């Protein structure tokens, strides 16, 4: 038989334990970020942003890395966005009960749980070797596109689901075809939610390291890529490369590069969350 | 050639037999009201006339429906053309989340009209026909959702009119509106009758009496009585009709 | 005729969806075909039972156990760290916290999940390891503990967010019944709500586990690149994922056995994560049935 006083004690204790754990998780994040800021902020200057890497830490910069990240972001967006929105539209507007849709959904559910490095192995055999793209930006972009495709598809579906059916009815009632209704009414109405999902997916893509290493993105790239067939590096790989060096000065470089990477990531996530809030208010009609 | 002719129409949702052997003919430039208690099939029958029931998975139909002389469930019928000619206004106003102008222009664009001047002219004409032009002419680029409920419904009527239908189906068009807006809609129906054939589903009997030339009383999926409105409401032939009209059940 | 236009569009959209099917097929084909080549040379028994993994050395041994041990050790530490914390946070947020607090905390937890893993790796190596070295004797500059702890922090959001969803899905009526009998929030939470949400919470743990198993950069940076069959968290270990990275960074000729080892490692990894994910699907289905 439990004692009322013990129960009350446990209850109020747990309240503090709960807050403590929550604050612990956040506190650890704060320590991470604080530490990285302290280590790296002073290293960031114009020459850091515009120099090539070098064997001398003070001269090394992230120019190829951030331009590589920009390239990968752009190419992945071009490939994954149309594919993802199309597939999501198909599943939600066209194929809700047929077998093909079921198979696609099953695949998406499974793919979500596949570690990103396995996508790297896939990309290595298919894009790098079979399609002969080599260890290029194109191979990297295709690999990352496959990785984030399920995320965009699910986001598209959720956004489409939230569009009230009365909109579709109004459009069909006027004699619009399914595609006209989807393209002219439903997708525009869902665009806020879709955009949020896309930005979150791309933000994840630029943080990916392992799959790009596997497909052959180089760790030491003393040039700036200027075509999709070029070899490349990206910020996370540059960071990894510097972290693996013994000299302390390279760790400072790594911290500085991390600040840049986190800056981009947080800005993208922030925009996505802002858009999500705005869109959710809008669709309550 | 009658605008609407139904012959022995039976509708099933899966195992449910929701419309039983409906036959009726609707003449041009008339207003016909479908009345009856909730769930008796009047909306279902209305939606059979423009094939909006196609979207319900378990929908099955027997019998024939002729619009302007053509069986609309024939394989070679383009349902999009059908719906241009047979427009529909829904119970809850559902304007598109776009500007007022774009709402009316939408139907024109999807049916292929491209010339901007032509579209502008049509938009103005339709809004005038729906007695909305004077209220919105200076704010065509404002969101449709900023209009009041009654105005939104008239906008929905305007966009239907824009594609020049011959028949307009209205599914309880005023039930979500306040009395003033309802009165405006009823006035509008009266004016539109000169050019269009109108079928209106309503659960408001007084409205049916005010607005329609002929009335069809549906009960439990059957067409119980169909006659001139004045007859239905003063000396109906069928006892059930009389019971419904006099409020013995609702 | 517009009809054909519509049909073509539908087919194109469907094809886009098929890309996901092709991806799965591609993964399976790639892993199996290259591993097939590997297992034609290395007997499965050696692979599964040999205790050394030295494909890149002159004396080549191909036992996967050291890599499995590395993965297992780091994952275990991560899960031991993340599960109590994650579930506690979830219970606190769903049963105790008020809406304002929850709305402010949840975005921050999301932020935790958004940080790229290489950043966590940096932190593990430059802050956690020195700290551990100062309080525990014998901690190597590469060690499983540091990587495991940081991975744990990394997967807290996975566990806390999914568990919280499971907890909030429990109908209010159950809580009211418990409070109505005079139970405290703590008793209601742990005796009524958590058991009711048990399968959802388990799903979150399994998914967190799967995430840790598949994690690469934290372990590649902080746990080390030396295969080491041990359960001592103070030592450096190499995980399956870190090995694949190690080989990819080097210059290994494409047709060689060394190259194929990454696929043998990959298929092992895939096997475990596939298993874990499907167990979680099965659990989720069982849990959904309960509320329908």
Tab-separated table of N, CA and C in Angstrom, chain A residues 59-175:
chain	number	residue	atom	x	y	z
A	59	UNK	N	46.309	29.744	-43.200
A	59	UNK	CA	46.017	30.226	-44.549
A	59	UNK	C	44.792	29.532	-45.128
A	60	UNK	N	44.334	28.466	-44.435
A	60	UNK	CA	43.274	27.645	-45.030
A	60	UNK	C	41.927	28.345	-44.959
A	61	UNK	N	41.126	28.142	-45.986
A	61	UNK	CA	39.809	28.778	-46.022
A	61	UNK	C	38.738	27.817	-46.510
A	62	UNK	N	37.511	28.307	-46.534
A	62	UNK	CA	36.407	27.401	-46.861
A	62	UNK	C	35.751	27.703	-48.212
A	63	UNK	N	36.478	28.393	-49.059
A	63	UNK	CA	35.852	28.750	-50.328
A	63	UNK	C	35.318	27.551	-51.104
A	64	UNK	N	36.137	26.523	-51.362
A	64	UNK	CA	35.588	25.387	-52.102
A	64	UNK	C	34.462	24.713	-51.329
A	65	UNK	N	34.561	24.725	-50.000
A	65	UNK	CA	33.562	24.031	-49.190
A	65	UNK	C	32.206	24.717	-49.265
A	66	UNK	N	32.165	26.040	-49.070
A	66	UNK	CA	30.834	26.630	-49.074
A	66	UNK	C	30.274	26.759	-50.479
A	67	UNK	N	31.171	26.939	-51.470
A	67	UNK	CA	30.629	26.955	-52.828
A	67	UNK	C	30.122	25.563	-53.194
A	68	UNK	N	30.830	24.531	-52.708
A	68	UNK	CA	30.354	23.167	-52.944
A	68	UNK	C	28.996	22.938	-52.313
A	69	UNK	N	28.846	23.433	-51.084
A	69	UNK	CA	27.553	23.292	-50.421
A	69	UNK	C	26.461	24.013	-51.204
A	70	UNK	N	26.787	25.197	-51.703
A	70	UNK	CA	25.796	25.939	-52.487
A	70	UNK	C	25.406	25.170	-53.749
A	71	UNK	N	26.406	24.653	-54.432
A	71	UNK	CA	26.142	23.837	-55.623
A	71	UNK	C	25.239	22.652	-55.293
A	72	UNK	N	25.628	21.914	-54.277
A	72	UNK	CA	24.860	20.708	-53.907
A	72	UNK	C	23.433	21.090	-53.553
A	73	UNK	N	23.295	22.198	-52.829
A	73	UNK	CA	21.963	22.644	-52.455
A	73	UNK	C	21.130	22.923	-53.700
A	74	UNK	N	21.700	23.673	-54.622
A	74	UNK	CA	20.973	24.016	-55.836
A	74	UNK	C	20.613	22.802	-56.681
A	75	UNK	N	21.599	21.950	-56.935
A	75	UNK	CA	21.344	20.786	-57.789
A	75	UNK	C	20.345	19.828	-57.150
A	76	UNK	N	20.516	19.582	-55.851
A	76	UNK	CA	19.588	18.684	-55.169
A	76	UNK	C	18.177	19.253	-55.224
A	77	UNK	N	18.059	20.556	-55.028
A	77	UNK	CA	16.731	21.181	-55.084
A	77	UNK	C	16.097	20.965	-56.447
A	78	UNK	N	16.870	21.208	-57.507
A	78	UNK	CA	16.339	21.062	-58.860
A	78	UNK	C	15.854	19.644	-59.120
A	79	UNK	N	16.570	18.664	-58.584
A	79	UNK	CA	16.194	17.272	-58.848
A	79	UNK	C	15.062	16.832	-57.940
A	80	UNK	N	15.218	17.095	-56.646
A	80	UNK	CA	14.302	16.489	-55.680
A	80	UNK	C	12.946	17.171	-55.596
A	81	UNK	N	12.905	18.491	-55.796
A	81	UNK	CA	11.629	19.187	-55.598
A	81	UNK	C	10.563	18.748	-56.604
A	82	UNK	N	10.815	18.800	-57.917
A	82	UNK	CA	9.765	18.354	-58.835
A	82	UNK	C	9.400	16.891	-58.624
A	83	UNK	N	10.414	16.049	-58.414
A	83	UNK	CA	10.138	14.626	-58.201
A	83	UNK	C	9.247	14.421	-56.983
A	84	UNK	N	9.620	15.097	-55.899
A	84	UNK	CA	8.915	14.902	-54.637
A	84	UNK	C	7.488	15.419	-54.695
A	85	UNK	N	7.301	16.611	-55.235
A	85	UNK	CA	5.947	17.167	-55.306
A	85	UNK	C	5.078	16.316	-56.238
A	86	UNK	N	5.644	15.889	-57.356
A	86	UNK	CA	4.872	15.044	-58.274
A	86	UNK	C	4.447	13.752	-57.612
A	87	UNK	N	5.406	13.090	-56.956
A	87	UNK	CA	5.077	11.807	-56.321
A	87	UNK	C	4.047	12.017	-55.215
A	88	UNK	N	4.225	13.060	-54.425
A	88	UNK	CA	3.282	13.345	-53.343
A	88	UNK	C	1.892	13.639	-53.888
A	89	UNK	N	1.823	14.410	-54.980
A	89	UNK	CA	0.531	14.707	-55.593
A	89	UNK	C	-0.118	13.439	-56.103
A	90	UNK	N	0.700	12.589	-56.722
A	90	UNK	CA	0.135	11.341	-57.229
A	90	UNK	C	-0.498	10.544	-56.101
A	91	UNK	N	0.262	10.376	-55.009
A	91	UNK	CA	-0.227	9.551	-53.907
A	91	UNK	C	-1.489	10.144	-53.278
A	92	UNK	N	-1.525	11.465	-53.147
A	92	UNK	CA	-2.635	12.058	-52.420
A	92	UNK	C	-3.849	12.343	-53.277
A	93	UNK	N	-3.628	12.793	-54.535
A	93	UNK	CA	-4.752	13.217	-55.357
A	93	UNK	C	-5.213	12.164	-56.347
A	94	UNK	N	-4.314	11.301	-56.758
A	94	UNK	CA	-4.665	10.364	-57.815
A	94	UNK	C	-4.806	8.934	-57.347
A	95	UNK	N	-3.884	8.501	-56.522
A	95	UNK	CA	-3.762	7.056	-56.376
A	95	UNK	C	-4.234	6.517	-55.050
A	96	UNK	N	-5.181	7.197	-54.391
A	96	UNK	CA	-5.393	6.827	-52.999
A	96	UNK	C	-5.750	5.377	-52.739
A	97	UNK	N	-6.353	4.693	-53.705
A	97	UNK	CA	-6.691	3.328	-53.298
A	97	UNK	C	-6.003	2.238	-54.102
A	98	UNK	N	-5.177	2.624	-55.097
A	98	UNK	CA	-4.714	1.528	-55.943
A	98	UNK	C	-3.429	0.882	-55.441
A	99	UNK	N	-3.084	-0.235	-56.065
A	99	UNK	CA	-1.964	-1.058	-55.597
A	99	UNK	C	-0.638	-0.354	-55.755
A	100	UNK	N	-0.483	0.379	-56.849
A	100	UNK	CA	0.778	1.072	-57.084
A	100	UNK	C	1.058	2.045	-55.950
A	101	UNK	N	0.010	2.784	-55.562
A	101	UNK	CA	0.180	3.754	-54.478
A	101	UNK	C	0.594	3.051	-53.197
A	102	UNK	N	0.002	1.897	-52.957
A	102	UNK	CA	0.338	1.160	-51.738
A	102	UNK	C	1.805	0.745	-51.730
A	103	UNK	N	2.261	0.253	-52.871
A	103	UNK	CA	3.663	-0.165	-52.962
A	103	UNK	C	4.588	1.023	-52.749
A	104	UNK	N	4.251	2.146	-53.354
A	104	UNK	CA	5.097	3.334	-53.186
A	104	UNK	C	5.135	3.760	-51.722
A	105	UNK	N	3.967	3.745	-51.076
A	105	UNK	CA	3.929	4.145	-49.665
A	105	UNK	C	4.768	3.226	-48.808
A	106	UNK	N	4.683	1.929	-49.090
A	106	UNK	CA	5.467	0.953	-48.334
A	106	UNK	C	6.952	1.258	-48.474
A	107	UNK	N	7.366	1.567	-49.701
A	107	UNK	CA	8.764	1.872	-49.935
A	107	UNK	C	9.214	3.113	-49.191
A	108	UNK	N	8.366	4.125	-49.210
A	108	UNK	CA	8.732	5.368	-48.531
A	108	UNK	C	8.924	5.105	-47.042
A	109	UNK	N	8.021	4.329	-46.473
A	109	UNK	CA	8.132	4.042	-45.047
A	109	UNK	C	9.441	3.330	-44.742
A	110	UNK	N	9.824	2.377	-45.580
A	110	UNK	CA	11.071	1.666	-45.341
A	110	UNK	C	12.295	2.517	-45.563
A	111	UNK	N	12.251	3.328	-46.624
A	111	UNK	CA	13.420	4.145	-46.949
A	111	UNK	C	13.734	5.143	-45.850
A	112	UNK	N	12.702	5.578	-45.158
A	112	UNK	CA	12.934	6.565	-44.105
A	112	UNK	C	13.867	6.024	-43.042
A	113	UNK	N	13.901	4.721	-42.879
A	113	UNK	CA	14.730	4.144	-41.833
A	113	UNK	C	16.097	3.670	-42.294
A	114	UNK	N	16.433	3.890	-43.559
A	114	UNK	CA	17.718	3.425	-44.071
A	114	UNK	C	18.794	4.457	-43.733
A	115	UNK	N	19.900	4.039	-43.106
A	115	UNK	CA	20.943	4.993	-42.735
A	115	UNK	C	21.483	5.717	-43.964
A	116	UNK	N	21.860	6.972	-43.812
A	116	UNK	CA	22.250	7.758	-44.978
A	116	UNK	C	23.484	7.204	-45.668
A	117	UNK	N	24.332	6.519	-44.927
A	117	UNK	CA	25.544	6.013	-45.559
A	117	UNK	C	25.216	4.946	-46.603
A	118	UNK	N	24.114	4.243	-46.422
A	118	UNK	CA	23.722	3.231	-47.403
A	118	UNK	C	23.344	3.903	-48.723
A	119	UNK	N	22.718	5.075	-48.623
A	119	UNK	CA	22.446	5.832	-49.852
A	119	UNK	C	23.763	6.148	-50.563
A	120	UNK	N	24.797	6.368	-49.759
A	120	UNK	CA	26.117	6.614	-50.330
A	120	UNK	C	26.591	5.416	-51.143
A	121	UNK	N	26.401	4.226	-50.587
A	121	UNK	CA	26.813	3.019	-51.311
A	121	UNK	C	26.002	2.878	-52.603
A	122	UNK	N	24.709	3.199	-52.504
A	122	UNK	CA	23.867	3.138	-53.698
A	122	UNK	C	24.376	4.113	-54.746
A	123	UNK	N	24.612	5.328	-54.298
A	123	UNK	CA	25.081	6.364	-55.213
A	123	UNK	C	26.409	5.999	-55.851
A	124	UNK	N	27.253	5.361	-55.072
A	124	UNK	CA	28.574	4.975	-55.575
A	124	UNK	C	28.445	4.029	-56.756
A	125	UNK	N	27.645	2.995	-56.603
A	125	UNK	CA	27.526	2.022	-57.681
A	125	UNK	C	26.722	2.565	-58.847
A	126	UNK	N	25.620	3.257	-58.552
A	126	UNK	CA	24.727	3.651	-59.636
A	126	UNK	C	25.171	4.945	-60.324
A	127	UNK	N	25.359	6.016	-59.537
A	127	UNK	CA	25.648	7.296	-60.190
A	127	UNK	C	27.125	7.455	-60.543
A	128	UNK	N	27.985	7.049	-59.608
A	128	UNK	CA	29.395	7.254	-59.865
A	128	UNK	C	29.903	6.287	-60.931
A	129	UNK	N	29.525	5.006	-60.785
A	129	UNK	CA	30.094	4.031	-61.693
A	129	UNK	C	29.186	3.727	-62.880
A	130	UNK	N	27.934	3.298	-62.594
A	130	UNK	CA	27.060	2.882	-63.689
A	130	UNK	C	26.752	4.032	-64.656
A	131	UNK	N	26.335	5.166	-64.091
A	131	UNK	CA	26.018	6.311	-64.952
A	131	UNK	C	27.286	7.082	-65.326
A	132	UNK	N	28.388	6.689	-64.758
A	132	UNK	CA	29.692	7.300	-65.028
A	132	UNK	C	29.729	8.802	-64.757
A	133	UNK	N	29.060	9.248	-63.699
A	133	UNK	CA	29.181	10.656	-63.342
A	133	UNK	C	30.476	10.925	-62.587
A	134	UNK	N	31.131	9.842	-62.130
A	134	UNK	CA	32.332	10.042	-61.321
A	134	UNK	C	31.968	10.637	-59.972
A	135	UNK	N	32.981	11.043	-59.230
A	135	UNK	CA	32.725	11.597	-57.900
A	135	UNK	C	32.341	13.053	-57.984
A	136	UNK	N	31.338	13.351	-58.796
A	136	UNK	CA	31.038	14.738	-59.140
A	136	UNK	C	29.867	15.283	-58.343
A	137	UNK	N	29.660	16.587	-58.492
A	137	UNK	CA	28.525	17.257	-57.867
A	137	UNK	C	27.216	16.589	-58.295
A	138	UNK	N	27.147	16.195	-59.542
A	138	UNK	CA	25.926	15.589	-60.065
A	138	UNK	C	25.630	14.284	-59.337
A	139	UNK	N	26.667	13.457	-59.165
A	139	UNK	CA	26.469	12.201	-58.441
A	139	UNK	C	26.026	12.487	-57.011
A	140	UNK	N	26.661	13.480	-56.401
A	140	UNK	CA	26.308	13.839	-55.029
A	140	UNK	C	24.872	14.326	-54.936
A	141	UNK	N	24.482	15.177	-55.900
A	141	UNK	CA	23.129	15.726	-55.866
A	141	UNK	C	22.088	14.642	-56.062
A	142	UNK	N	22.320	13.740	-56.991
A	142	UNK	CA	21.370	12.645	-57.191
A	142	UNK	C	21.258	11.781	-55.944
A	143	UNK	N	22.407	11.483	-55.341
A	143	UNK	CA	22.388	10.655	-54.138
A	143	UNK	C	21.589	11.332	-53.027
A	144	UNK	N	21.872	12.600	-52.775
A	144	UNK	CA	21.146	13.303	-51.716
A	144	UNK	C	19.666	13.450	-52.064
A	145	UNK	N	19.366	13.618	-53.359
A	145	UNK	CA	17.959	13.728	-53.750
A	145	UNK	C	17.192	12.476	-53.361
A	146	UNK	N	17.794	11.317	-53.638
A	146	UNK	CA	17.125	10.079	-53.262
A	146	UNK	C	16.932	10.008	-51.753
A	147	UNK	N	17.913	10.550	-51.036
A	147	UNK	CA	17.847	10.520	-49.577
A	147	UNK	C	16.691	11.352	-49.050
A	148	UNK	N	16.536	12.568	-49.574
A	148	UNK	CA	15.504	13.452	-49.018
A	148	UNK	C	14.160	13.323	-49.723
A	149	UNK	N	14.104	12.548	-50.787
A	149	UNK	CA	12.840	12.410	-51.523
A	149	UNK	C	11.674	11.984	-50.626
A	150	UNK	N	11.838	10.941	-49.795
A	150	UNK	CA	10.708	10.562	-48.936
A	150	UNK	C	10.226	11.711	-48.049
A	151	UNK	N	11.134	12.538	-47.576
A	151	UNK	CA	10.740	13.654	-46.712
A	151	UNK	C	9.855	14.637	-47.475
A	152	UNK	N	10.253	14.953	-48.697
A	152	UNK	CA	9.467	15.906	-49.479
A	152	UNK	C	8.111	15.299	-49.844
A	153	UNK	N	8.103	14.020	-50.185
A	153	UNK	CA	6.846	13.378	-50.552
A	153	UNK	C	5.873	13.410	-49.384
A	154	UNK	N	6.342	13.057	-48.206
A	154	UNK	CA	5.455	13.049	-47.044
A	154	UNK	C	4.963	14.454	-46.732
A	155	UNK	N	5.843	15.436	-46.811
A	155	UNK	CA	5.437	16.816	-46.537
A	155	UNK	C	4.383	17.272	-47.533
A	156	UNK	N	4.567	16.919	-48.804
A	156	UNK	CA	3.590	17.293	-49.827
A	156	UNK	C	2.243	16.666	-49.511
A	157	UNK	N	2.267	15.384	-49.171
A	157	UNK	CA	1.012	14.689	-48.865
A	157	UNK	C	0.274	15.323	-47.700
A	158	UNK	N	1.009	15.609	-46.633
A	158	UNK	CA	0.372	16.208	-45.460
A	158	UNK	C	-0.230	17.560	-45.808
A	159	UNK	N	0.508	18.340	-46.593
A	159	UNK	CA	0.001	19.659	-46.971
A	159	UNK	C	-1.242	19.527	-47.840
A	160	UNK	N	-1.250	18.561	-48.750
A	160	UNK	CA	-2.410	18.380	-49.623
A	160	UNK	C	-3.613	17.888	-48.823
A	161	UNK	N	-3.331	17.023	-47.855
A	161	UNK	CA	-4.419	16.498	-47.023
A	161	UNK	C	-5.122	17.620	-46.284
A	162	UNK	N	-4.379	18.652	-45.934
A	162	UNK	CA	-4.957	19.728	-45.144
A	162	UNK	C	-5.840	20.656	-45.969
A	163	UNK	N	-5.781	20.562	-47.277
A	163	UNK	CA	-6.621	21.426	-48.111
A	163	UNK	C	-8.046	20.880	-48.090
A	164	UNK	N	-9.027	21.706	-47.706
A	164	UNK	CA	-10.390	21.179	-47.559
A	164	UNK	C	-10.970	20.705	-48.893
A	165	UNK	N	-11.773	19.676	-48.805
A	165	UNK	CA	-12.344	19.082	-50.006
A	165	UNK	C	-13.289	20.004	-50.756
A	166	UNK	N	-13.853	20.996	-50.043
A	166	UNK	CA	-14.797	21.893	-50.705
A	166	UNK	C	-14.118	22.626	-51.853
A	167	UNK	N	-12.818	22.819	-51.735
A	167	UNK	CA	-12.085	23.493	-52.808
A	167	UNK	C	-12.064	22.623	-54.059
A	168	UNK	N	-11.794	21.342	-53.874
A	168	UNK	CA	-11.766	20.441	-55.021
A	168	UNK	C	-13.154	20.356	-55.643
A	169	UNK	N	-14.173	20.256	-54.781
A	169	UNK	CA	-15.548	20.156	-55.282
A	169	UNK	C	-15.905	21.364	-56.120
A	170	UNK	N	-15.546	22.542	-55.597
A	170	UNK	CA	-15.871	23.769	-56.336
A	170	UNK	C	-15.227	23.727	-57.714
A	171	UNK	N	-13.982	23.255	-57.761
A	171	UNK	CA	-13.277	23.235	-59.036
A	171	UNK	C	-13.864	22.196	-59.986
A	172	UNK	N	-14.105	20.976	-59.496
A	172	UNK	CA	-14.697	19.958	-60.352
A	172	UNK	C	-16.072	20.383	-60.828
A	173	UNK	N	-16.840	21.014	-59.909
A	173	UNK	CA	-18.187	21.445	-60.246
A	173	UNK	C	-18.198	22.385	-61.433
A	174	UNK	N	-17.059	23.075	-61.645
A	174	UNK	CA	-17.010	23.992	-62.774
A	174	UNK	C	-16.503	23.334	-64.028
A	175	UNK	N	-16.232	22.039	-63.951
A	175	UNK	CA	-15.788	21.360	-65.154
A	175	UNK	C	-14.277	21.334	-65.315
